[in-house]
Short mmCIF file of N, CA, C and O in Angstrom, two decimals:
data_model
loop_
_atom_site.label_atom_id
_atom_site.label_comp_id
_atom_site.label_asym_id
_atom_site.label_seq_id
_atom_site.Cartn_x
_atom_site.Cartn_y
_atom_site.Cartn_z
N MET A 288 21.65 -4.02 -22.97
CA MET A 288 19.94 -4.10 -23.39
C MET A 288 19.64 -3.50 -24.52
O MET A 288 19.71 -2.53 -24.72
N SER A 289 18.97 -4.27 -25.34
CA SER A 289 18.37 -3.69 -26.79
C SER A 289 17.12 -2.70 -26.25
O SER A 289 16.45 -2.98 -25.19
N MET A 290 16.87 -1.81 -27.19
CA MET A 290 15.50 -1.14 -26.83
C MET A 290 14.35 -1.86 -26.99
O MET A 290 13.42 -1.34 -26.34
N LEU A 291 14.10 -2.95 -27.63
CA LEU A 291 12.90 -3.64 -27.62
C LEU A 291 12.82 -4.47 -26.22
O LEU A 291 11.60 -4.31 -25.56
N ASN A 292 13.88 -4.56 -25.26
CA ASN A 292 13.97 -5.03 -24.16
C ASN A 292 13.42 -4.11 -23.07
O ASN A 292 12.88 -4.43 -22.26
N VAL A 293 13.85 -2.89 -23.53
CA VAL A 293 13.04 -1.73 -22.53
C VAL A 293 11.73 -1.77 -22.49
O VAL A 293 10.92 -1.84 -21.65
N PHE A 294 10.95 -2.06 -23.84
CA PHE A 294 9.77 -2.22 -24.04
C PHE A 294 8.96 -3.42 -23.10
O PHE A 294 7.86 -3.23 -22.65
N HIS A 295 9.60 -4.45 -23.10
CA HIS A 295 9.19 -5.73 -22.49
C HIS A 295 9.13 -5.48 -21.08
O HIS A 295 8.18 -5.73 -20.30
N VAL A 296 10.30 -4.61 -20.44
CA VAL A 296 10.39 -4.62 -19.11
C VAL A 296 9.42 -3.68 -18.68
O VAL A 296 8.80 -3.79 -17.79
N ALA A 297 9.22 -2.38 -19.30
CA ALA A 297 8.43 -1.35 -18.80
C ALA A 297 6.97 -2.03 -18.98
O ALA A 297 6.13 -1.60 -18.08
N GLY A 298 6.82 -2.72 -20.23
CA GLY A 298 5.35 -3.20 -20.42
C GLY A 298 5.00 -4.13 -19.39
O GLY A 298 3.79 -4.14 -18.76
N SER A 299 5.99 -5.01 -18.68
CA SER A 299 5.74 -5.89 -17.46
C SER A 299 5.35 -5.05 -16.37
O SER A 299 4.26 -5.65 -15.56
N ALA A 300 6.11 -3.91 -16.16
CA ALA A 300 5.69 -3.16 -15.03
C ALA A 300 4.43 -2.77 -15.19
O ALA A 300 3.77 -2.39 -14.17
N LEU A 301 3.99 -2.32 -16.14
CA LEU A 301 2.73 -1.48 -16.53
C LEU A 301 1.45 -2.59 -16.11
O LEU A 301 0.72 -2.11 -15.46
N ASN A 302 1.63 -3.70 -16.60
CA ASN A 302 0.71 -4.70 -16.18
C ASN A 302 0.58 -5.07 -14.59
O ASN A 302 -0.46 -5.07 -14.02
N ALA A 303 1.95 -5.21 -13.97
CA ALA A 303 1.73 -5.27 -12.72
C ALA A 303 1.33 -4.21 -11.93
O ALA A 303 0.54 -4.57 -10.94
N GLN A 304 1.42 -3.04 -12.17
CA GLN A 304 1.06 -1.81 -11.55
C GLN A 304 -0.37 -1.68 -11.75
O GLN A 304 -1.00 -1.44 -11.02
N SER A 305 -0.90 -2.07 -13.00
CA SER A 305 -2.34 -1.99 -13.14
C SER A 305 -3.10 -2.93 -12.27
O SER A 305 -4.19 -2.47 -11.96
N LEU A 306 -2.39 -4.03 -12.10
CA LEU A 306 -3.14 -5.02 -11.19
C LEU A 306 -3.32 -4.72 -9.73
O LEU A 306 -4.12 -4.60 -8.98
N ARG A 307 -2.00 -3.96 -9.39
CA ARG A 307 -2.09 -3.53 -8.06
C ARG A 307 -2.78 -2.35 -7.83
O ARG A 307 -3.73 -2.20 -6.91
N LEU A 308 -3.02 -1.51 -8.79
CA LEU A 308 -4.16 -0.29 -8.88
C LEU A 308 -5.59 -1.04 -8.63
O LEU A 308 -6.58 -0.52 -7.98
N ASN A 309 -5.77 -1.83 -9.36
CA ASN A 309 -7.19 -2.47 -9.38
C ASN A 309 -7.57 -3.24 -7.94
O ASN A 309 -8.58 -3.12 -7.67
N THR A 310 -6.56 -3.91 -7.48
CA THR A 310 -6.60 -4.33 -6.06
C THR A 310 -6.74 -3.52 -5.01
O THR A 310 -7.80 -3.56 -4.20
N THR A 311 -6.06 -2.42 -5.37
CA THR A 311 -6.33 -1.34 -4.36
C THR A 311 -7.50 -0.76 -4.47
O THR A 311 -8.43 -0.31 -3.32
N ALA A 312 -8.16 -0.49 -5.60
CA ALA A 312 -9.36 0.20 -5.68
C ALA A 312 -10.47 -0.85 -4.93
O ALA A 312 -11.25 -0.15 -4.54
N SER A 313 -10.48 -2.22 -5.49
CA SER A 313 -11.19 -3.17 -4.61
C SER A 313 -11.23 -2.84 -3.13
O SER A 313 -12.31 -3.09 -2.61
N ASN A 314 -9.96 -2.73 -2.79
CA ASN A 314 -9.78 -2.79 -1.27
C ASN A 314 -10.58 -1.43 -0.70
O ASN A 314 -11.33 -1.70 0.31
N LEU A 315 -10.36 -0.37 -1.29
CA LEU A 315 -11.14 0.89 -0.91
C LEU A 315 -12.42 1.00 -1.15
O LEU A 315 -13.47 1.14 -0.28
N ALA A 316 -13.15 0.09 -2.37
CA ALA A 316 -14.45 0.20 -2.62
C ALA A 316 -15.21 -0.56 -1.46
O ALA A 316 -16.31 -0.46 -1.16
N ASN A 317 -14.39 -1.74 -0.77
CA ASN A 317 -15.25 -2.68 0.18
C ASN A 317 -14.79 -2.24 1.59
O ASN A 317 -14.80 -3.10 2.49
N ALA A 318 -14.16 -1.01 1.78
CA ALA A 318 -13.64 -0.64 3.03
C ALA A 318 -14.71 -0.79 4.07
O ALA A 318 -14.45 -0.92 5.33
N ASP A 319 -15.92 -0.61 3.85
CA ASP A 319 -16.88 -0.46 4.86
C ASP A 319 -18.13 -1.65 4.60
O ASP A 319 -19.25 -1.62 5.19
N SER A 320 -17.68 -2.53 3.76
CA SER A 320 -18.77 -3.72 3.53
C SER A 320 -18.62 -4.55 4.89
O SER A 320 -17.74 -4.87 5.37
N ILE A 321 -19.84 -4.95 5.39
CA ILE A 321 -20.01 -5.74 6.47
C ILE A 321 -19.73 -7.11 5.81
O ILE A 321 -19.04 -7.94 6.68
N THR A 322 -20.35 -7.49 4.84
CA THR A 322 -20.27 -9.04 4.24
C THR A 322 -19.67 -8.93 2.84
O THR A 322 -20.05 -7.93 1.95
N SER A 323 -18.78 -9.90 2.55
CA SER A 323 -18.70 -10.04 1.00
C SER A 323 -19.51 -11.08 0.39
O SER A 323 -20.48 -11.90 1.00
N SER A 324 -19.18 -11.50 -0.73
CA SER A 324 -19.95 -12.69 -1.49
C SER A 324 -19.98 -13.96 -0.65
O SER A 324 -21.03 -14.79 -1.00
N ASN A 325 -19.00 -14.22 -0.02
CA ASN A 325 -18.84 -15.42 0.75
C ASN A 325 -19.55 -15.45 2.17
O ASN A 325 -19.61 -16.31 2.98
N GLY A 326 -20.29 -14.12 2.68
CA GLY A 326 -21.09 -14.10 3.69
C GLY A 326 -20.09 -13.40 4.90
O GLY A 326 -20.68 -13.14 6.09
N GLN A 327 -18.76 -13.46 4.67
CA GLN A 327 -18.06 -13.27 5.74
C GLN A 327 -17.48 -11.54 5.62
O GLN A 327 -17.58 -11.21 4.35
N PRO A 328 -16.86 -11.07 6.51
CA PRO A 328 -16.40 -9.60 5.95
C PRO A 328 -15.48 -9.76 5.00
O PRO A 328 -14.40 -10.56 4.83
N TYR A 329 -15.16 -8.77 4.25
CA TYR A 329 -14.23 -8.49 3.13
C TYR A 329 -12.71 -8.46 3.84
O TYR A 329 -12.57 -7.95 4.92
N LYS A 330 -12.00 -9.29 3.21
CA LYS A 330 -10.50 -9.29 3.53
C LYS A 330 -9.59 -8.43 2.45
O LYS A 330 -9.58 -8.83 1.38
N ALA A 331 -8.94 -7.49 2.83
CA ALA A 331 -8.09 -6.55 2.08
C ALA A 331 -7.09 -7.69 1.32
O ALA A 331 -6.76 -8.78 1.99
N LYS A 332 -6.88 -7.28 0.28
CA LYS A 332 -5.80 -8.10 -0.71
C LYS A 332 -4.77 -7.30 -1.04
O LYS A 332 -4.72 -6.10 -1.19
N GLN A 333 -3.69 -8.13 -1.12
CA GLN A 333 -2.34 -7.64 -1.39
C GLN A 333 -1.82 -8.28 -2.72
O GLN A 333 -1.86 -9.37 -2.76
N VAL A 334 -1.11 -7.49 -3.47
CA VAL A 334 -0.20 -8.05 -4.69
C VAL A 334 1.14 -8.40 -4.29
O VAL A 334 1.80 -7.68 -3.69
N VAL A 335 1.54 -9.70 -4.62
CA VAL A 335 2.84 -10.09 -4.56
C VAL A 335 3.71 -9.90 -5.90
O VAL A 335 3.05 -10.77 -6.80
N PHE A 336 4.52 -9.54 -6.08
CA PHE A 336 5.45 -9.14 -7.24
C PHE A 336 6.81 -10.29 -7.18
O PHE A 336 7.10 -10.72 -6.12
N ALA A 337 7.27 -10.51 -8.26
CA ALA A 337 8.58 -11.38 -8.48
C ALA A 337 9.18 -10.85 -9.80
O ALA A 337 8.55 -10.40 -10.62
N ALA A 338 10.51 -10.82 -9.69
CA ALA A 338 11.34 -10.72 -10.72
C ALA A 338 11.29 -11.81 -12.01
O ALA A 338 10.88 -13.01 -11.34
N THR A 339 11.09 -11.67 -13.06
CA THR A 339 10.94 -12.54 -14.16
C THR A 339 11.96 -12.15 -15.12
O THR A 339 12.44 -11.01 -15.83
N PRO A 340 12.65 -13.10 -15.63
CA PRO A 340 13.78 -12.95 -16.72
C PRO A 340 12.85 -12.57 -18.14
O PRO A 340 11.84 -12.90 -18.42
N MET A 341 13.34 -11.58 -19.01
CA MET A 341 12.69 -11.12 -20.04
C MET A 341 13.57 -11.65 -21.23
O MET A 341 14.49 -12.24 -21.16
N ALA A 342 13.32 -11.26 -22.58
CA ALA A 342 13.89 -11.96 -23.74
C ALA A 342 15.28 -11.80 -23.87
O ALA A 342 15.85 -12.71 -24.26
N GLY A 343 15.76 -10.73 -23.40
CA GLY A 343 17.32 -10.45 -23.59
C GLY A 343 18.20 -10.96 -22.44
O GLY A 343 17.69 -11.09 -21.26
N PRO A 344 19.40 -10.82 -22.71
CA PRO A 344 20.52 -11.11 -21.41
C PRO A 344 20.58 -10.16 -20.51
O PRO A 344 20.69 -8.88 -20.76
N GLY A 345 20.27 -10.56 -19.16
CA GLY A 345 20.26 -9.73 -17.97
C GLY A 345 18.96 -8.65 -17.76
O GLY A 345 19.16 -7.88 -16.80
N ALA A 346 18.18 -8.95 -18.64
CA ALA A 346 16.72 -8.16 -18.72
C ALA A 346 15.98 -8.73 -17.53
O ALA A 346 15.58 -9.90 -17.69
N GLN A 347 15.62 -8.12 -16.64
CA GLN A 347 14.36 -8.56 -15.56
C GLN A 347 13.28 -7.85 -15.66
O GLN A 347 13.19 -6.52 -15.55
N GLY A 348 12.16 -8.17 -15.74
CA GLY A 348 10.70 -7.60 -15.81
C GLY A 348 10.25 -7.94 -14.22
O GLY A 348 10.82 -8.58 -13.51
N VAL A 349 8.82 -7.59 -14.18
CA VAL A 349 8.24 -7.97 -13.04
C VAL A 349 6.91 -8.61 -13.57
O VAL A 349 6.31 -8.37 -14.45
N ARG A 350 6.47 -9.44 -12.50
CA ARG A 350 4.82 -10.31 -12.82
C ARG A 350 4.70 -10.44 -11.32
O ARG A 350 5.25 -10.37 -10.42
N VAL A 351 3.18 -10.55 -11.45
CA VAL A 351 2.41 -10.84 -10.22
C VAL A 351 2.44 -12.41 -9.97
O VAL A 351 2.07 -13.03 -11.02
N THR A 352 2.74 -12.69 -8.83
CA THR A 352 2.76 -14.14 -8.56
C THR A 352 1.37 -14.58 -8.09
O THR A 352 1.00 -15.61 -8.21
N GLN A 353 1.25 -13.63 -7.23
CA GLN A 353 -0.27 -14.16 -6.68
C GLN A 353 -1.06 -12.87 -5.88
O GLN A 353 -0.34 -11.63 -5.53
N VAL A 354 -2.30 -12.98 -5.61
CA VAL A 354 -2.90 -11.84 -4.89
C VAL A 354 -3.19 -12.70 -3.60
O VAL A 354 -3.98 -13.79 -3.80
N VAL A 355 -2.81 -12.14 -2.55
CA VAL A 355 -3.18 -12.76 -1.18
C VAL A 355 -3.99 -12.02 -0.14
O VAL A 355 -4.16 -10.57 -0.51
N GLU A 356 -4.83 -12.44 0.61
CA GLU A 356 -5.55 -11.91 1.83
C GLU A 356 -4.69 -11.46 2.71
O GLU A 356 -3.38 -12.05 3.30
N SER A 357 -4.98 -10.11 3.20
CA SER A 357 -4.04 -9.58 4.18
C SER A 357 -4.30 -10.37 5.55
O SER A 357 -5.46 -10.81 5.97
N ALA A 358 -3.32 -10.57 6.27
CA ALA A 358 -3.27 -11.32 7.67
C ALA A 358 -3.65 -10.37 8.95
O ALA A 358 -3.92 -10.93 9.96
N ALA A 359 -4.06 -9.26 8.50
CA ALA A 359 -4.25 -8.06 9.62
C ALA A 359 -5.60 -8.61 10.30
O ALA A 359 -6.69 -9.08 9.39
N PRO A 360 -5.69 -8.42 11.48
CA PRO A 360 -7.07 -8.56 12.20
C PRO A 360 -8.27 -7.81 11.65
O PRO A 360 -7.89 -6.63 11.19
N MET A 361 -9.43 -8.19 11.56
CA MET A 361 -10.73 -7.55 11.26
C MET A 361 -10.88 -6.40 12.38
O MET A 361 -10.55 -6.50 13.57
N ARG A 362 -11.49 -5.35 11.79
CA ARG A 362 -11.95 -4.16 12.73
C ARG A 362 -13.03 -4.47 13.53
O ARG A 362 -14.07 -4.87 12.97
N MET A 363 -13.07 -4.36 14.61
CA MET A 363 -14.37 -4.85 15.50
C MET A 363 -14.98 -3.52 16.07
O MET A 363 -14.32 -2.71 16.73
N THR A 364 -16.35 -3.45 15.63
CA THR A 364 -16.89 -2.20 16.29
C THR A 364 -18.01 -2.57 17.03
O THR A 364 -18.90 -3.65 16.59
N TYR A 365 -18.66 -2.04 18.03
CA TYR A 365 -19.71 -2.26 18.94
C TYR A 365 -20.94 -1.74 18.40
O TYR A 365 -21.21 -0.64 18.41
N ASP A 366 -21.89 -2.59 17.92
CA ASP A 366 -23.19 -2.40 17.40
C ASP A 366 -24.21 -3.58 17.66
O ASP A 366 -24.26 -4.16 16.82
N PRO A 367 -24.52 -3.52 19.02
CA PRO A 367 -25.37 -4.99 19.33
C PRO A 367 -26.78 -4.89 18.60
O PRO A 367 -27.22 -6.12 18.46
N LYS A 368 -27.19 -3.68 17.95
CA LYS A 368 -28.25 -3.98 17.00
C LYS A 368 -28.21 -4.31 15.66
O LYS A 368 -29.29 -4.66 15.13
N SER A 369 -27.13 -4.53 15.28
CA SER A 369 -26.80 -5.01 13.92
C SER A 369 -27.05 -6.45 13.87
O SER A 369 -26.71 -7.35 14.62
N PRO A 370 -27.63 -6.87 12.65
CA PRO A 370 -28.11 -8.31 12.31
C PRO A 370 -26.41 -9.06 12.21
O PRO A 370 -26.38 -10.20 12.44
N ALA A 371 -25.46 -8.36 11.99
CA ALA A 371 -24.26 -8.91 11.73
C ALA A 371 -23.29 -9.16 13.17
O ALA A 371 -22.34 -9.67 13.12
N ALA A 372 -23.85 -8.81 14.14
CA ALA A 372 -23.23 -8.74 15.41
C ALA A 372 -23.17 -10.08 15.93
O ALA A 372 -23.92 -10.81 15.96
N ASN A 373 -21.89 -10.26 16.78
CA ASN A 373 -21.81 -11.45 17.59
C ASN A 373 -22.31 -11.56 18.78
O ASN A 373 -23.09 -10.66 19.28
N ALA A 374 -22.26 -12.51 19.48
CA ALA A 374 -22.89 -12.59 20.77
C ALA A 374 -22.55 -11.69 21.97
O ALA A 374 -23.15 -11.16 22.69
N GLU A 375 -21.28 -10.94 21.73
CA GLU A 375 -20.91 -9.97 22.54
C GLU A 375 -21.69 -8.57 22.03
O GLU A 375 -21.12 -7.45 22.75
N GLY A 376 -21.93 -8.38 20.76
CA GLY A 376 -22.53 -7.35 20.25
C GLY A 376 -21.63 -6.48 19.24
O GLY A 376 -21.83 -5.53 19.04
N TYR A 377 -20.51 -7.11 18.92
CA TYR A 377 -19.40 -6.81 18.17
C TYR A 377 -19.92 -7.10 16.64
O TYR A 377 -20.32 -8.32 16.42
N VAL A 378 -19.41 -6.37 15.60
CA VAL A 378 -19.67 -6.27 14.15
C VAL A 378 -18.20 -6.33 13.38
O VAL A 378 -17.38 -5.36 13.87
N ALA A 379 -17.69 -7.61 12.86
CA ALA A 379 -16.59 -7.41 12.12
C ALA A 379 -16.57 -6.61 10.82
O ALA A 379 -17.28 -7.05 10.17
N LEU A 380 -15.63 -5.80 10.81
CA LEU A 380 -15.50 -5.06 9.62
C LEU A 380 -14.41 -5.24 8.73
O LEU A 380 -13.44 -5.92 9.43
N PRO A 381 -14.32 -5.14 7.46
CA PRO A 381 -13.01 -5.61 6.71
C PRO A 381 -11.90 -4.83 7.45
O PRO A 381 -11.81 -3.97 7.99
N ASN A 382 -10.52 -5.56 6.99
CA ASN A 382 -9.38 -5.18 7.65
C ASN A 382 -8.62 -4.16 6.78
O ASN A 382 -7.45 -4.30 6.64
N VAL A 383 -9.46 -3.39 6.01
CA VAL A 383 -8.88 -2.35 5.10
C VAL A 383 -8.49 -1.30 6.02
O VAL A 383 -9.00 -0.57 6.36
N ASN A 384 -7.26 -0.72 5.58
CA ASN A 384 -6.75 0.38 6.40
C ASN A 384 -6.44 1.36 5.23
O ASN A 384 -5.84 1.50 4.25
N VAL A 385 -7.77 2.43 5.15
CA VAL A 385 -7.88 3.24 4.02
C VAL A 385 -6.54 4.27 3.84
O VAL A 385 -6.12 4.44 2.78
N VAL A 386 -5.92 4.61 4.87
CA VAL A 386 -4.72 5.46 4.77
C VAL A 386 -3.57 4.58 4.02
O VAL A 386 -3.04 5.20 3.13
N GLU A 387 -3.25 3.41 4.28
CA GLU A 387 -2.30 2.51 3.67
C GLU A 387 -2.85 2.26 2.34
O GLU A 387 -1.68 2.32 1.50
N GLU A 388 -4.22 2.31 2.03
CA GLU A 388 -4.43 1.96 0.76
C GLU A 388 -4.46 3.22 -0.10
O GLU A 388 -3.95 3.05 -1.28
N MET A 389 -4.62 4.25 0.28
CA MET A 389 -4.17 5.43 -0.41
C MET A 389 -2.77 5.59 -0.79
O MET A 389 -2.50 6.19 -1.87
N THR A 390 -2.14 5.57 0.17
CA THR A 390 -0.69 5.39 0.01
C THR A 390 -0.17 4.52 -1.06
O THR A 390 0.73 4.86 -1.88
N ASN A 391 -0.66 3.44 -1.18
CA ASN A 391 -0.33 2.42 -2.12
C ASN A 391 -0.86 2.58 -3.59
O ASN A 391 -0.32 2.40 -4.39
N MET A 392 -1.95 3.35 -3.54
CA MET A 392 -2.65 3.66 -4.82
C MET A 392 -1.79 4.88 -5.47
O MET A 392 -1.45 4.68 -6.57
N ILE A 393 -1.20 5.73 -4.61
CA ILE A 393 -0.35 6.90 -5.12
C ILE A 393 0.89 6.21 -5.46
O ILE A 393 1.30 6.55 -6.46
N SER A 394 1.66 5.36 -4.71
CA SER A 394 2.77 4.65 -5.19
C SER A 394 2.44 3.92 -6.52
O SER A 394 3.46 4.09 -7.41
N ALA A 395 1.54 3.12 -6.51
CA ALA A 395 1.23 2.41 -7.85
C ALA A 395 0.97 3.34 -8.79
O ALA A 395 1.49 3.01 -10.21
N SER A 396 0.48 4.43 -8.76
CA SER A 396 0.14 5.31 -10.02
C SER A 396 1.34 5.85 -10.14
O SER A 396 1.48 6.15 -11.67
N ARG A 397 2.06 6.41 -9.48
CA ARG A 397 3.43 6.95 -9.91
C ARG A 397 4.32 5.82 -10.50
O ARG A 397 4.95 6.09 -11.61
N ALA A 398 4.24 4.73 -10.03
CA ALA A 398 5.07 3.58 -10.66
C ALA A 398 4.77 3.51 -11.98
O ALA A 398 5.54 3.47 -13.27
N TYR A 399 3.21 3.53 -12.21
CA TYR A 399 2.81 3.15 -13.51
C TYR A 399 3.21 4.33 -14.61
O TYR A 399 3.49 4.01 -15.71
N GLN A 400 2.87 5.44 -14.04
CA GLN A 400 3.44 6.80 -14.72
C GLN A 400 4.80 6.70 -15.41
O GLN A 400 5.17 7.12 -16.45
N THR A 401 5.55 6.56 -14.20
CA THR A 401 7.12 6.32 -14.72
C THR A 401 7.34 5.54 -15.76
O THR A 401 8.19 5.70 -16.69
N ASN A 402 6.82 4.08 -15.58
CA ASN A 402 6.99 3.02 -16.66
C ASN A 402 6.44 3.44 -18.03
O ASN A 402 6.99 3.26 -19.16
N ALA A 403 5.17 4.29 -17.90
CA ALA A 403 4.73 4.76 -19.39
C ALA A 403 5.76 5.95 -19.76
O ALA A 403 5.92 5.96 -21.07
N GLU A 404 6.26 6.69 -19.09
CA GLU A 404 7.40 7.70 -19.28
C GLU A 404 8.53 7.19 -20.15
O GLU A 404 9.16 7.32 -21.13
N VAL A 405 9.03 5.83 -19.42
CA VAL A 405 10.25 5.19 -20.02
C VAL A 405 9.64 4.56 -21.29
O VAL A 405 10.63 4.66 -22.30
N MET A 406 8.46 4.29 -21.68
CA MET A 406 8.19 3.60 -22.92
C MET A 406 8.11 4.91 -24.03
O MET A 406 8.78 4.76 -24.98
N GLY A 407 7.66 5.89 -23.53
CA GLY A 407 7.76 6.96 -24.22
C GLY A 407 9.07 7.66 -24.77
O GLY A 407 9.50 7.95 -25.84
N THR A 408 10.03 7.64 -23.66
CA THR A 408 11.25 8.06 -23.94
C THR A 408 11.96 6.84 -24.96
O THR A 408 12.94 7.38 -25.74
N ALA A 409 11.79 5.53 -24.64
CA ALA A 409 12.50 4.70 -25.76
C ALA A 409 12.08 4.71 -27.09
O ALA A 409 12.88 4.62 -28.03
N LYS A 410 10.52 5.28 -27.01
CA LYS A 410 10.24 5.30 -28.31
C LYS A 410 10.69 6.69 -29.19
O LYS A 410 11.23 6.38 -30.19
N SER A 411 10.91 7.77 -28.51
CA SER A 411 11.38 8.73 -28.89
C SER A 411 12.85 8.57 -29.34
O SER A 411 13.44 9.08 -30.35
N LEU A 412 13.62 7.85 -28.82
CA LEU A 412 15.02 7.57 -28.87
C LEU A 412 15.16 6.79 -30.28
O LEU A 412 16.11 6.85 -31.08
N MET A 413 14.12 5.94 -30.23
CA MET A 413 14.21 4.80 -31.33
C MET A 413 13.95 5.57 -32.75
O MET A 413 14.54 5.47 -34.02
N GLU A 414 12.95 6.81 -32.56
CA GLU A 414 12.70 7.49 -33.67
C GLU A 414 13.77 8.43 -34.14
O GLU A 414 14.04 8.70 -35.36
N LYS A 415 14.39 8.88 -33.05
CA LYS A 415 15.77 9.78 -33.52
C LYS A 415 16.65 9.02 -34.03
O LYS A 415 17.26 9.54 -35.11
N THR A 416 17.04 7.83 -33.66
CA THR A 416 17.76 7.01 -34.12
C THR A 416 17.53 6.64 -35.91
O THR A 416 18.27 6.71 -36.53
N LEU A 417 16.39 6.42 -35.87
CA LEU A 417 15.90 6.00 -37.28
C LEU A 417 16.17 7.38 -38.10
O LEU A 417 16.38 7.28 -39.49
N ALA A 418 15.76 8.75 -37.69
CA ALA A 418 15.68 9.87 -38.46
C ALA A 418 17.39 10.15 -38.85
O ALA A 418 17.72 10.76 -39.96
N ILE A 419 18.36 9.60 -37.79
CA ILE A 419 19.73 9.90 -38.35
C ILE A 419 20.05 9.01 -39.55
O ILE A 419 20.88 9.52 -40.28
N GLY A 420 19.54 7.90 -39.55
CA GLY A 420 19.67 7.02 -40.73
C GLY A 420 19.12 7.17 -42.02
O GLY A 420 19.49 6.80 -43.02
N GLN A 421 18.53 8.20 -41.93
CA GLN A 421 17.87 8.76 -43.19
C GLN A 421 18.43 9.80 -44.13
O GLN A 421 19.21 10.39 -43.91
#
């Protein structure tokens, strides 16, 4: 794999992890929202990744294929005085699990940082290679 392919692969990972971080931030920001823009409780979103061929032979990057809503059930809390309560007095809250989202954010942040370091190391190696040729 050429050094330029390293930049393509790491760059694709940076883009994917950036979207993952933004999605996680959106989930955390809406963790206690009773309604979203469509009038229903907010549904947690998850990013789906897939391998994608890159410029060189054997080089595989990553891309986001879609952002899907979580299939987890909504959290139900009893609050009969709420205007959003159903006939039994329960209010449907977002299906965002804050602990899982924080874990996801730490994982995405570390993956982003690692790929940024890969790009930095590749740049340093290219500079040293060029210095040898001078």
